Amino acid sequence: MAHNDSPPDSLDSLFAPQGTGALDAALPRRRCIPVLLPVALDATYDYVLPDGIEAEPGAFVTVPFGRQERLGVVWDAVPDDEADSIPERKLKAVTSRLDLPPLPALSRKFVDWIARYTLSPRGMVLRLMMGAASAFEPEPPRFGVRLVDALPASAANRLTPGRRRVIELAGDGLVRSRPALAQEAGVSSAVIDGLIKLGTLVEVEIGPRRMPQPVADYAVPELNDSQAETAHVMRAAVDARNFSVSLLDGITGSGKTEVYFEAVARCIAAGRQVLVMLPEIALTSGFADRFKARFGAPAAEWHSTVGQAERGRVWRAAATGEARVVIGARSALFLPYQDLGLIIVDEEHDGSFKQEDRVTYQGRDMAVVRGSLGNIPVILASATPSIESHVNARNGRYRHLRLLSRFSGNALPDVTPIDLRVDAPEPGKWLSPTLVREVVANLANGEQSLLFLNRRGYAPLTLCRACGHRFQCPQCTAWLVEHRFRGRLNCHHCGFTLPVPDKCPSCQAAGTLVACGPGVERVAEEVKQRFPQARTLILSSDLTPSMKDLREILAMITRGEADIVIGTQIVAKGHNFPGLTMVGIIDGDLGLGGADPRAAERSFQLLHQVTGRAGRAEKPGRGYLQTHLPEHPVMQAIVSGDREAFLDREIGMRQAAMLPPYGRLAALIISGSKKPVVEEFARLVARHAPEARRVEVLGPAEAPIAVVRGRYRTRILLKAPKEFDLQTYLRAWLGGLPKIQGDLRLQIDIDPYNFL
Ligand code: ADP
Ligand code: ZN
């Protein structure tokens, strides 16, 4: 391997020149094979292949494991570990091989890479890749219907008009699925069932449903000059068939989606697969419809609301290559693509790409890793790219593609600060006089307004006026949030809930409970009081739990069926509301503060994205930013629109403090039910930290939310220079620790995004 300064397990190493290793080098034929199981184990286990079963690396096999039969994957043998392996006769035998395409060599390499990088057991990463149980079960047979060969004479007597239509249609002799035939004939499924009973239609088994195939040039848009130029560069990146990362940095409404669809089209035309990763919530915003309009067929979807059977189908179709384009949340990265040619990460700055539980990984970064392993282009798109991506663009690792104007020709909305210290709302109210005036003006013009507050529920704190009792979660260090709409107090960390009591549980006084501070429901209450004639809608994840409801509410807003929308961050992401011309931020300061090094960056992204919802169509938009800190750099950046100045400052600060991407971070989170035990173990962990120059071990310190779900938590933060091999250091550290006892848990978070 070529010399470079990057440790092998770093993202930087992806950009170092490398030799090309053949992936599927032929292995010596042996009847003893290593199998990786999707459980919390790093090691593979050796099994013997009995006569009559062939299984190459990647094959899905069932093996005896403990007392169970388990599904696993034949892994790649390491050449020299045969020497000390157990003699073949002592090994258990593989039970069966599944009739599925093998897990591709690239996917196996990806498992190994992620496991090494995140310090997770390989089995847990493999589990991510097997995220569709139904893919491993035989597909249930599908039946269609066709007209019987010899139509019984009796059939003719009972012909309702519906039945006649069905028979006429089926007269062509083709086999159709029941729903398809019912729909085509415009009858209910009962009519079809009736004809089956009569023997007029017969059921026949049909093969699995085929994925519709997107067509590259189905509806090609006319691009403006800068769009066309950018599309050209991206098409060339697809044609080059090698690893590159492009940062598509375009203001909201500039047509980023339209433009990267051209890269998608190129990849489809080349017969290769495409993955478009989106934050879960953005998948609701009509993206799928937009895809279908452009390519004439839907993409395969992969996210939390896709049903089990469909997951299995998509998994298999990714493996066979039948699924040409997959649009999905971060876990779509782990599908067994047969020939992936392009990855797009839209809204690349979005925090939801980071997975926090089990295998903690940053989906955007892992997309870049996957691109590098597969030697394919990656496109990261955003109107507010992450600091990490900006730095990579500035130092030339990423190709920086910019779209500086909106397709509609409108300017970005002007944002006016509202200093809450001067322009204060009345007590118990949250809209300043200026903001009220602007809502009135918008209502008078028949235009839509959005009031944004990134806080669910009615009020973040409830207390008793008589005795001062505050409602706290019994299992977490957190206040209970009142959700007045549901009449409950909820913990946002563990899901604990209780009905709002009529008496104070502490002093038994009645009618003394008061809500402190606003949530969206409380703002909505104020709006309804002030503007009783206006049509208002609240958009908050707890009020619209299903994607279907959410889609419907978004569609209502798009159609202009609401005058005032009150929403949490759910409204910020990628939605296109043509009638929306005014955005009011209720509390711009909410995301600042705390120990999170990315707090300013995130606030900037969120506020910019929210104000960017205004004026996307014909009419220009404007924004109002209520804040107690008008001189704060984030507020200044939002108001002045001077993003570069903000970036310079933020990047300078990261560099000075050796924070990402100029330094590397890892968090060790130690938790358990007993505080003294956790604290003692955490101190012991810290004492075991190996000596290393320029590595800082900070803590242990109590986590800001010290108790979650009854578990006490303490954190150790590791800070190292960028070139430092953090993983090797951590492996040495963890290797020297005594075995973890009882209910203690030690969780490693490489590149942490959550500091709570
Ligand atoms: P972004 O993702 O950058 O916010 P979009 O791709 O959503 O922007 O585009 C914003 C709006 O402009 C969408 O309604 C889109 O259909 C429209 N648009 C952008 N470019 C074109 C184009 N070349 N032709 C037609 N409509 C376009
Ligand atoms: Zn709780």
Coordinates of C-alpha atoms in Angstrom, one line a residue, residues 3-563:
H3 CA 2.6 5.5 2.0
N4 CA 0.2 8.0 3.6
D5 CA -0.3 9.8 6.9
S6 CA -3.7 8.5 7.6
P7 CA -4.4 5.6 10.0
P8 CA -6.0 2.7 8.2
D9 CA -9.3 3.2 10.0
S10 CA -10.0 6.8 9.2
L11 CA -12.1 8.5 6.7
D12 CA -9.0 10.3 5.5
S13 CA -7.4 7.1 4.4
L14 CA -10.2 6.8 1.7
F15 CA -8.5 9.6 -0.1
A16 CA -5.0 8.1 -0.1
P17 CA -3.8 6.3 -3.3
Q18 CA -4.3 2.6 -3.0
G19 CA -3.4 -0.6 -4.9
T20 CA -6.3 -2.4 -6.4
G21 CA -6.8 -5.8 -4.7
A22 CA -8.9 -8.4 -6.5
L23 CA -12.0 -8.9 -4.4
D24 CA -13.1 -12.4 -5.3
A25 CA -9.7 -14.0 -5.5
A26 CA -10.2 -17.7 -5.8
L27 CA -9.9 -19.4 -2.4
P28 CA -8.4 -22.9 -2.0
R29 CA -11.1 -25.4 -2.0
R30 CA -11.7 -26.7 1.4
R31 CA -14.6 -28.3 3.2
C32 CA -14.0 -26.2 6.3
I33 CA -15.5 -22.8 6.1
P34 CA -15.8 -19.7 8.4
V35 CA -19.4 -18.5 9.1
L36 CA -20.3 -15.1 10.5
L37 CA -23.6 -15.0 12.4
P38 CA -25.7 -11.9 12.8
V39 CA -25.3 -11.8 16.6
A40 CA -23.1 -9.7 19.0
L41 CA -19.9 -11.6 18.2
D42 CA -16.9 -10.5 16.2
A43 CA -15.5 -13.9 15.4
T44 CA -16.5 -16.3 12.7
Y45 CA -17.1 -20.0 13.5
D46 CA -15.8 -22.8 11.5
Y47 CA -18.1 -25.4 10.0
V48 CA -17.7 -28.3 7.6
L49 CA -19.5 -28.4 4.4
P50 CA -21.2 -31.9 4.0
D51 CA -21.2 -33.5 0.7
G52 CA -23.9 -32.2 -1.5
I53 CA -23.8 -28.7 -0.2
E54 CA -21.7 -26.1 -1.9
A55 CA -21.2 -22.7 -0.4
E56 CA -18.8 -20.0 -1.6
P57 CA -18.0 -16.9 0.5
G58 CA -21.2 -14.8 0.8
A59 CA -23.5 -17.8 0.7
F60 CA -26.4 -17.7 3.2
V61 CA -26.3 -21.0 5.2
T62 CA -28.0 -22.4 8.3
V63 CA -25.8 -23.8 10.9
P64 CA -26.2 -25.4 14.4
F65 CA -25.2 -22.8 17.0
G66 CA -25.6 -23.7 20.6
R67 CA -29.0 -25.3 20.7
Q68 CA -30.3 -23.4 17.8
E69 CA -30.2 -23.4 14.0
R70 CA -29.1 -20.1 12.9
L71 CA -28.8 -18.2 9.6
G72 CA -25.3 -17.0 8.8
V73 CA -23.1 -16.0 6.0
V74 CA -20.0 -17.9 4.7
W75 CA -17.2 -15.4 5.3
D76 CA -13.9 -15.0 3.6
A77 CA -11.2 -17.2 4.9
V78 CA -8.0 -15.6 6.2
P79 CA -5.2 -17.5 4.5
D80 CA -3.0 -18.2 7.5
D81 CA -5.5 -19.0 10.2
E82 CA -5.9 -22.5 8.9
A83 CA -2.8 -23.5 10.8
D84 CA -4.3 -23.3 14.2
S85 CA -7.8 -24.2 13.3
I86 CA -9.7 -27.1 14.8
P87 CA -9.4 -30.4 13.0
E88 CA -12.2 -30.8 10.5
R89 CA -13.7 -33.9 12.1
K90 CA -14.5 -32.0 15.3
L91 CA -16.5 -29.3 13.5
K92 CA -20.2 -29.3 13.2
A93 CA -21.7 -29.4 9.7
V94 CA -23.6 -26.8 7.7
T95 CA -27.2 -27.7 7.7
S96 CA -28.4 -26.1 4.5
R97 CA -27.7 -23.4 2.0
L98 CA -30.4 -20.9 1.1
D99 CA -31.5 -20.3 -2.4
L100 CA -30.4 -16.7 -2.5
P101 CA -27.7 -14.7 -4.3
P102 CA -24.6 -14.6 -2.1
L103 CA -23.8 -11.5 0.0
P104 CA -21.5 -9.7 -2.4
A105 CA -17.8 -9.4 -1.7
L106 CA -18.2 -5.7 -1.4
S107 CA -20.9 -6.0 1.2
R108 CA -18.6 -8.3 3.2
K109 CA -15.7 -5.9 3.0
F110 CA -18.1 -3.2 4.1
V111 CA -19.1 -5.2 7.2
D112 CA -15.4 -5.7 8.1
W113 CA -14.7 -2.0 7.5
I114 CA -17.6 -0.7 9.6
A115 CA -16.9 -3.1 12.4
R116 CA -13.3 -2.1 12.6
Y117 CA -14.1 1.6 12.4
T118 CA -17.0 1.7 14.9
L119 CA -15.5 -1.0 17.2
S120 CA -18.6 -3.1 16.9
P121 CA -18.7 -6.9 16.6
R122 CA -18.8 -7.9 13.0
G123 CA -21.9 -9.9 13.7
M124 CA -23.8 -6.8 14.6
V125 CA -22.9 -5.1 11.4
L126 CA -23.9 -8.2 9.4
R127 CA -27.2 -7.9 11.2
L128 CA -27.7 -4.5 9.7
M129 CA -27.3 -6.1 6.3
M130 CA -29.9 -8.7 7.0
G131 CA -32.5 -6.2 8.0
A132 CA -35.4 -8.0 6.2
A133 CA -36.4 -11.2 7.8
S134 CA -38.8 -12.1 5.0
A135 CA -36.0 -12.0 2.5
F136 CA -34.8 -15.3 4.0
E137 CA -38.1 -17.1 3.9
P138 CA -39.5 -18.7 0.8
E139 CA -41.7 -16.1 -1.0
P140 CA -45.4 -17.0 -0.7
P141 CA -46.8 -18.1 -4.1
R142 CA -48.9 -15.5 -5.9
F143 CA -52.0 -16.4 -7.8
G144 CA -53.6 -14.7 -10.7
V145 CA -56.8 -15.4 -12.6
R146 CA -57.7 -16.1 -16.2
L147 CA -60.9 -17.1 -18.1
V148 CA -61.7 -20.8 -18.0
D149 CA -61.0 -22.5 -21.3
A150 CA -64.5 -23.8 -21.9
L151 CA -67.0 -21.2 -20.5
P152 CA -69.8 -23.1 -18.8
A153 CA -73.2 -22.4 -20.3
S154 CA -74.6 -21.6 -16.9
A155 CA -72.2 -18.6 -16.7
A156 CA -74.2 -16.7 -19.3
N157 CA -77.4 -16.6 -17.2
R158 CA -76.1 -14.6 -14.4
L159 CA -74.3 -11.8 -16.1
T160 CA -74.5 -8.6 -14.2
P161 CA -72.9 -5.6 -16.1
G162 CA -69.8 -5.9 -13.8
R163 CA -69.4 -9.6 -14.5
R164 CA -69.8 -9.0 -18.2
R165 CA -67.0 -6.4 -18.2
V166 CA -64.7 -8.8 -16.4
I167 CA -65.4 -11.6 -18.8
E168 CA -64.9 -9.3 -21.8
L169 CA -61.5 -8.1 -20.4
A170 CA -60.3 -11.6 -19.5
G171 CA -61.4 -12.7 -23.0
D172 CA -57.9 -11.9 -24.2
G173 CA -56.7 -15.0 -22.3
L174 CA -54.1 -13.2 -20.3
V175 CA -53.4 -13.9 -16.6
R176 CA -54.0 -10.9 -14.3
S177 CA -53.7 -10.5 -10.6
R178 CA -57.1 -10.2 -8.9
P179 CA -56.7 -6.6 -7.8
A180 CA -55.5 -5.6 -11.3
L181 CA -58.4 -7.3 -13.0
A182 CA -60.9 -5.8 -10.6
Q183 CA -59.4 -2.3 -11.1
E184 CA -59.3 -2.6 -14.8
A185 CA -62.9 -3.7 -15.0
G186 CA -64.0 -1.2 -12.4
V187 CA -65.6 -3.8 -10.1
S188 CA -65.1 -4.8 -6.5
S189 CA -63.0 -7.8 -5.6
A190 CA -66.2 -9.6 -4.6
V191 CA -67.3 -9.7 -8.3
I192 CA -64.0 -11.5 -9.1
D193 CA -64.5 -13.9 -6.2
G194 CA -68.0 -14.6 -7.4
L195 CA -66.8 -15.5 -10.9
I196 CA -64.1 -17.8 -9.4
K197 CA -66.8 -19.6 -7.5
L198 CA -68.8 -20.1 -10.6
G199 CA -65.8 -21.6 -12.4
T200 CA -65.8 -18.8 -15.0
L201 CA -62.4 -17.6 -13.8
V202 CA -59.7 -20.0 -12.7
E203 CA -56.8 -19.3 -10.4
V204 CA -53.3 -20.0 -11.7
E205 CA -50.0 -19.5 -10.0
I206 CA -48.0 -16.6 -11.3
G207 CA -44.3 -15.7 -10.7
P208 CA -43.2 -13.0 -8.2
R209 CA -44.2 -9.5 -8.9
R210 CA -41.6 -7.7 -11.0
M211 CA -40.1 -4.3 -9.9
P212 CA -41.2 -1.6 -12.4
Q213 CA -38.1 -0.3 -14.2
P214 CA -37.4 3.5 -14.2
V215 CA -36.6 4.9 -17.6
A216 CA -33.6 7.3 -17.8
D217 CA -35.1 9.7 -20.4
Y218 CA -38.8 9.4 -19.4
A219 CA -39.4 13.1 -18.7
V220 CA -36.2 15.1 -19.1
P221 CA -36.5 18.6 -17.7
E222 CA -35.1 21.6 -19.4
L223 CA -32.3 22.8 -17.1
N224 CA -31.1 26.4 -16.8
D225 CA -27.5 27.2 -17.5
S226 CA -26.0 26.7 -14.1
Q227 CA -28.1 23.6 -13.6
A228 CA -27.0 22.2 -16.9
E229 CA -23.3 22.8 -16.2
T230 CA -23.6 21.1 -12.8
A231 CA -25.5 18.2 -14.3
H232 CA -22.8 17.8 -16.9
V233 CA -20.1 17.5 -14.2
M234 CA -22.1 14.9 -12.3
R235 CA -22.8 12.8 -15.4
A236 CA -19.1 12.8 -16.2
A237 CA -18.5 11.6 -12.6
V238 CA -20.9 8.7 -13.2
D239 CA -19.2 7.9 -16.6
A240 CA -15.8 7.9 -15.0
R241 CA -16.7 4.8 -13.0
N242 CA -14.4 5.6 -10.1
F243 CA -14.6 6.9 -6.6
S244 CA -15.2 10.6 -6.2
V245 CA -17.2 12.8 -3.9
S246 CA -19.2 15.8 -5.1
L247 CA -20.7 18.3 -2.7
L248 CA -23.8 19.7 -4.4
D249 CA -24.2 22.9 -2.5
G250 CA -27.2 24.8 -3.7
I251 CA -29.6 27.2 -2.1
T252 CA -33.1 26.0 -1.2
G253 CA -35.2 25.9 -4.4
S254 CA -32.2 25.9 -6.8
G255 CA -33.1 22.6 -8.2
K256 CA -30.6 20.3 -6.6
T257 CA -33.0 17.3 -6.9
E258 CA -33.7 18.1 -10.5
V259 CA -30.0 18.2 -11.2
Y260 CA -28.9 15.1 -9.4
F261 CA -31.7 13.2 -11.1
E262 CA -29.6 13.7 -14.2
A263 CA -26.8 11.7 -12.6
V264 CA -29.3 9.1 -11.6
A265 CA -30.5 8.9 -15.2
R266 CA -27.0 8.4 -16.4
C267 CA -26.5 5.6 -14.0
I268 CA -29.8 3.9 -14.9
A269 CA -28.8 4.2 -18.6
A270 CA -25.5 2.5 -17.9
G271 CA -27.5 -0.4 -16.4
R272 CA -26.2 0.1 -12.8
Q273 CA -28.0 0.6 -9.5
V274 CA -28.5 3.9 -7.7
L275 CA -29.1 4.6 -4.0
V276 CA -30.6 7.9 -2.9
M277 CA -30.4 8.4 0.8
L278 CA -32.7 10.8 2.5
P279 CA -33.6 11.7 6.1
E280 CA -36.6 9.5 7.0
I281 CA -38.9 12.5 7.2
A282 CA -37.9 13.8 3.8
L283 CA -39.3 10.6 2.3
T284 CA -42.8 11.9 3.1
S285 CA -42.5 15.1 1.1
G286 CA -43.6 13.8 -2.2
F287 CA -40.1 12.7 -3.2
A288 CA -41.4 9.4 -4.4
D289 CA -44.0 11.1 -6.6
R290 CA -41.3 13.4 -8.0
F291 CA -39.1 10.4 -8.8
K292 CA -42.0 8.7 -10.6
A293 CA -42.8 11.7 -12.6
R294 CA -39.2 12.0 -13.8
F295 CA -38.5 8.3 -14.5
G296 CA -42.0 6.9 -15.3
A297 CA -41.8 4.2 -12.6
P298 CA -41.5 4.3 -8.8
A299 CA -38.2 3.6 -7.1
A300 CA -37.9 0.8 -4.5
E301 CA -38.4 2.3 -1.0
W302 CA -36.6 1.3 2.1
H303 CA -37.4 2.9 5.5
S304 CA -39.1 2.2 8.8
T305 CA -42.7 2.2 7.5
V306 CA -42.1 -0.2 4.6
G307 CA -43.9 -3.5 5.5
Q308 CA -42.2 -6.8 6.2
A309 CA -43.1 -8.5 2.9
E310 CA -42.1 -5.5 0.9
R311 CA -38.7 -5.3 2.7
G312 CA -38.0 -8.8 1.7
R313 CA -38.9 -8.0 -1.9
V314 CA -36.7 -4.9 -2.0
W315 CA -33.8 -6.8 -0.3
R316 CA -33.9 -9.6 -2.9
A317 CA -34.4 -7.1 -5.8
A318 CA -31.3 -5.2 -4.6
A319 CA -29.4 -8.5 -4.6
T320 CA -30.5 -9.6 -8.0
G321 CA -30.1 -6.1 -9.5
E322 CA -33.8 -5.9 -10.4
A323 CA -34.1 -2.9 -8.1
R324 CA -32.5 -0.2 -10.2
V325 CA -33.0 2.7 -7.8
V326 CA -33.5 2.5 -4.1
I327 CA -34.7 5.6 -2.1
G328 CA -34.3 5.1 1.5
A329 CA -33.2 6.1 5.0
R330 CA -29.7 5.5 6.3
S331 CA -30.2 1.7 6.6
A332 CA -30.7 1.5 2.8
L333 CA -26.9 1.7 2.7
F334 CA -26.7 -1.9 3.9
L335 CA -28.8 -3.6 1.1
P336 CA -26.8 -6.2 -0.8
Y337 CA -26.5 -4.2 -4.1
Q338 CA -25.4 -6.3 -6.9
D339 CA -23.9 -3.5 -8.9
L340 CA -24.2 -0.1 -7.2
G341 CA -23.0 2.7 -9.5
L342 CA -23.9 5.8 -7.6
I343 CA -24.8 7.0 -4.1
I344 CA -26.6 10.3 -3.4
V345 CA -27.0 11.6 0.1
D346 CA -29.6 14.3 0.1
E347 CA -29.8 16.8 3.1
E348 CA -26.3 15.5 3.9
H349 CA -26.0 17.7 6.9
D350 CA -29.0 16.1 8.6
G351 CA -28.5 14.7 12.1
S352 CA -30.7 11.7 11.4
F353 CA -28.1 10.0 9.3
K354 CA -26.3 9.3 12.6
Q355 CA -27.4 6.0 14.2
E356 CA -27.1 6.1 18.0
D357 CA -28.0 2.7 19.1
R358 CA -26.2 -0.7 18.7
V359 CA -23.8 0.0 15.9
T360 CA -23.3 3.7 16.1
Y361 CA -22.4 5.0 12.7
Q362 CA -22.7 8.2 10.7
G363 CA -24.6 7.2 7.6
R364 CA -23.3 10.0 5.4
D365 CA -19.7 9.1 6.2
M366 CA -20.4 5.4 5.7
A367 CA -21.9 6.3 2.3
V368 CA -18.5 7.8 1.4
V369 CA -16.8 4.7 2.6
R370 CA -19.1 2.5 0.5
G371 CA -18.3 4.7 -2.5
S372 CA -14.7 4.2 -1.9
L373 CA -14.9 0.4 -1.5
G374 CA -17.1 0.1 -4.6
N375 CA -15.0 2.7 -6.5
I376 CA -18.1 4.7 -7.5
P377 CA -19.1 8.4 -7.2
V378 CA -20.9 9.8 -4.2
I379 CA -23.0 13.0 -4.3
L380 CA -23.7 14.9 -1.1
A381 CA -26.4 17.4 -1.5
S382 CA -27.6 20.2 0.8
A383 CA -28.5 23.9 1.0
T384 CA -26.5 24.0 4.3
P385 CA -23.7 21.4 4.1
S386 CA -22.0 20.2 7.3
I387 CA -18.8 21.9 8.4
E388 CA -17.1 18.6 7.7
S389 CA -18.2 18.6 4.1
H390 CA -17.3 22.3 3.7
V391 CA -13.8 21.6 4.9
N392 CA -13.4 18.7 2.5
A393 CA -14.7 20.9 -0.3
R394 CA -12.3 23.7 0.6
N395 CA -9.3 21.4 0.7
G396 CA -10.2 19.8 -2.6
R397 CA -11.1 16.3 -1.5
Y398 CA -14.7 16.9 -2.6
R399 CA -15.7 18.5 -5.8
H400 CA -17.6 21.6 -4.9
L401 CA -20.6 22.2 -7.1
R402 CA -22.7 25.3 -6.4
L403 CA -26.1 26.4 -7.4
L404 CA -26.5 30.0 -6.4
S405 CA -29.9 31.1 -7.5
R406 CA -33.4 29.7 -7.2
F407 CA -35.0 28.2 -10.2
S408 CA -38.0 30.5 -9.8
G409 CA -35.7 33.5 -10.0
N410 CA -36.8 34.6 -6.5
A411 CA -34.2 35.8 -4.0
L412 CA -33.9 34.0 -0.7
P413 CA -36.2 35.5 1.8
D414 CA -35.1 38.6 3.7
V415 CA -34.9 37.8 7.4
T416 CA -35.6 40.5 9.9
P417 CA -34.5 40.0 13.5
I418 CA -37.0 40.7 16.3
D419 CA -35.2 41.5 19.6
L420 CA -37.5 40.0 22.2
R421 CA -36.0 42.2 24.9
V422 CA -37.4 45.2 23.1
D423 CA -40.3 43.9 21.1
A424 CA -41.6 41.6 23.8
P425 CA -44.8 39.5 23.6
E426 CA -47.4 40.1 26.3
P427 CA -46.9 37.9 29.4
G428 CA -48.0 34.4 28.7
K429 CA -47.9 35.0 25.0
W430 CA -45.2 34.1 22.5
L431 CA -45.8 36.2 19.4
S432 CA -44.2 39.7 19.5
P433 CA -46.3 42.7 18.3
T434 CA -44.2 42.8 15.1
L435 CA -44.8 39.1 14.3
V436 CA -48.5 39.5 15.0
R437 CA -48.7 42.4 12.5
E438 CA -46.9 40.3 9.8
V439 CA -49.3 37.4 10.3
V440 CA -52.2 39.8 10.0
A441 CA -50.8 41.3 6.8
N442 CA -50.3 37.8 5.3
L443 CA -53.9 36.8 6.2
A444 CA -55.1 40.0 4.5
N445 CA -53.2 39.1 1.3
G446 CA -54.5 35.5 1.4
E447 CA -51.0 34.2 1.8
Q448 CA -49.7 31.3 4.0
S449 CA -47.6 31.8 7.1
L450 CA -45.5 29.4 9.0
L451 CA -44.7 29.7 12.7
F452 CA -41.8 27.6 13.7
L453 CA -40.9 26.4 17.2
N454 CA -38.7 23.3 17.6
R455 CA -40.5 22.0 20.7
R456 CA -43.2 19.4 20.8
G457 CA -46.2 19.5 23.2
Y458 CA -47.8 22.4 25.1
A459 CA -45.2 23.3 27.7
P460 CA -41.8 22.0 28.6
L461 CA -42.4 22.3 32.3
T462 CA -45.4 22.0 34.6
L463 CA -45.2 23.2 38.3
C464 CA -47.6 23.7 41.2
R465 CA -48.2 27.3 42.0
A466 CA -48.9 26.5 45.7
C467 CA -46.0 24.3 46.7
G468 CA -43.5 24.6 43.8
H469 CA -43.6 20.9 42.9
R470 CA -42.2 20.3 39.5
F471 CA -43.2 17.3 37.4
Q472 CA -40.2 15.2 36.7
C473 CA -39.8 11.8 34.9
P474 CA -39.4 9.1 37.5
Q475 CA -36.9 7.3 35.3
C476 CA -34.9 10.2 33.6
T477 CA -33.3 13.5 34.6
A478 CA -35.9 15.4 32.6
W479 CA -39.1 17.4 33.1
L480 CA -42.3 16.0 31.9
V481 CA -43.7 17.8 28.9
E482 CA -47.4 18.6 28.8
H483 CA -49.2 17.5 25.7
R484 CA -52.5 19.3 26.3
F485 CA -54.1 17.9 23.1
R486 CA -53.9 14.4 24.6
G487 CA -54.2 15.6 28.2
R488 CA -51.0 13.9 29.3
L489 CA -47.5 14.6 30.7
N490 CA -44.8 12.8 28.7
C491 CA -41.1 12.2 29.0
H492 CA -39.4 12.8 25.7
H493 CA -36.5 10.5 26.6
C494 CA -38.2 7.2 27.7
G495 CA -41.8 7.5 26.8
F496 CA -43.1 7.6 30.4
T497 CA -46.5 9.1 30.4
L498 CA -49.3 10.0 32.8
P499 CA -52.6 11.9 32.6
V500 CA -52.4 15.5 33.7
P501 CA -53.7 15.3 37.3
D502 CA -56.3 17.7 38.6
K503 CA -54.5 17.9 42.0
C504 CA -50.9 18.5 42.9
P505 CA -49.5 15.1 43.9
S506 CA -47.3 16.8 46.4
C507 CA -49.6 19.3 48.3
Q508 CA -53.0 18.0 47.1
A509 CA -54.1 21.5 46.1
A510 CA -56.5 21.6 43.2
G511 CA -56.2 23.9 40.2
T512 CA -52.7 25.1 41.0
L513 CA -50.8 23.6 38.2
V514 CA -49.2 26.0 35.8
A515 CA -47.5 25.5 32.4
C516 CA -44.1 27.1 31.9
G517 CA -42.7 28.0 28.5
P518 CA -44.1 27.3 25.1
G519 CA -44.4 24.2 22.9
V520 CA -46.1 24.2 19.4
E521 CA -49.5 23.4 20.9
R522 CA -49.3 26.5 23.1
V523 CA -48.4 28.6 20.1
A524 CA -51.3 27.1 18.2
E525 CA -53.6 28.0 21.1
E526 CA -52.4 31.6 21.0
V527 CA -52.9 31.7 17.2
K528 CA -56.4 30.4 17.5
Q529 CA -57.2 33.1 20.1
R530 CA -55.7 35.9 18.0
F531 CA -56.9 34.7 14.6
P532 CA -60.1 32.7 15.1
Q533 CA -61.1 33.0 11.4
A534 CA -57.8 31.6 10.1
R535 CA -57.4 28.0 9.1
T536 CA -54.6 26.6 11.3
L537 CA -52.7 23.3 11.2
I538 CA -50.1 22.0 13.6
L539 CA -47.3 19.8 12.3
S540 CA -45.5 17.9 15.0
S541 CA -44.3 14.3 14.9
D542 CA -46.2 13.3 18.0
L543 CA -49.5 14.6 16.6
T544 CA -49.0 12.9 13.2
P545 CA -47.4 9.7 14.1
S546 CA -48.0 7.9 10.8
M547 CA -46.3 8.7 7.5
K548 CA -49.7 8.5 5.8
D549 CA -51.2 11.2 8.0
L550 CA -48.1 13.3 7.7
R551 CA -48.3 13.0 3.9
E552 CA -51.9 14.1 4.0
I553 CA -51.2 17.2 6.1
L554 CA -48.3 18.1 3.9
A555 CA -50.5 17.8 0.9
M556 CA -53.1 20.0 2.5
I557 CA -50.5 22.7 3.2
T558 CA -49.2 22.4 -0.4
R559 CA -52.8 22.8 -1.7
G560 CA -53.1 26.0 0.3
E561 CA -55.7 24.6 2.7
A562 CA -54.1 26.2 5.7
D563 CA -53.5 29.9 6.4

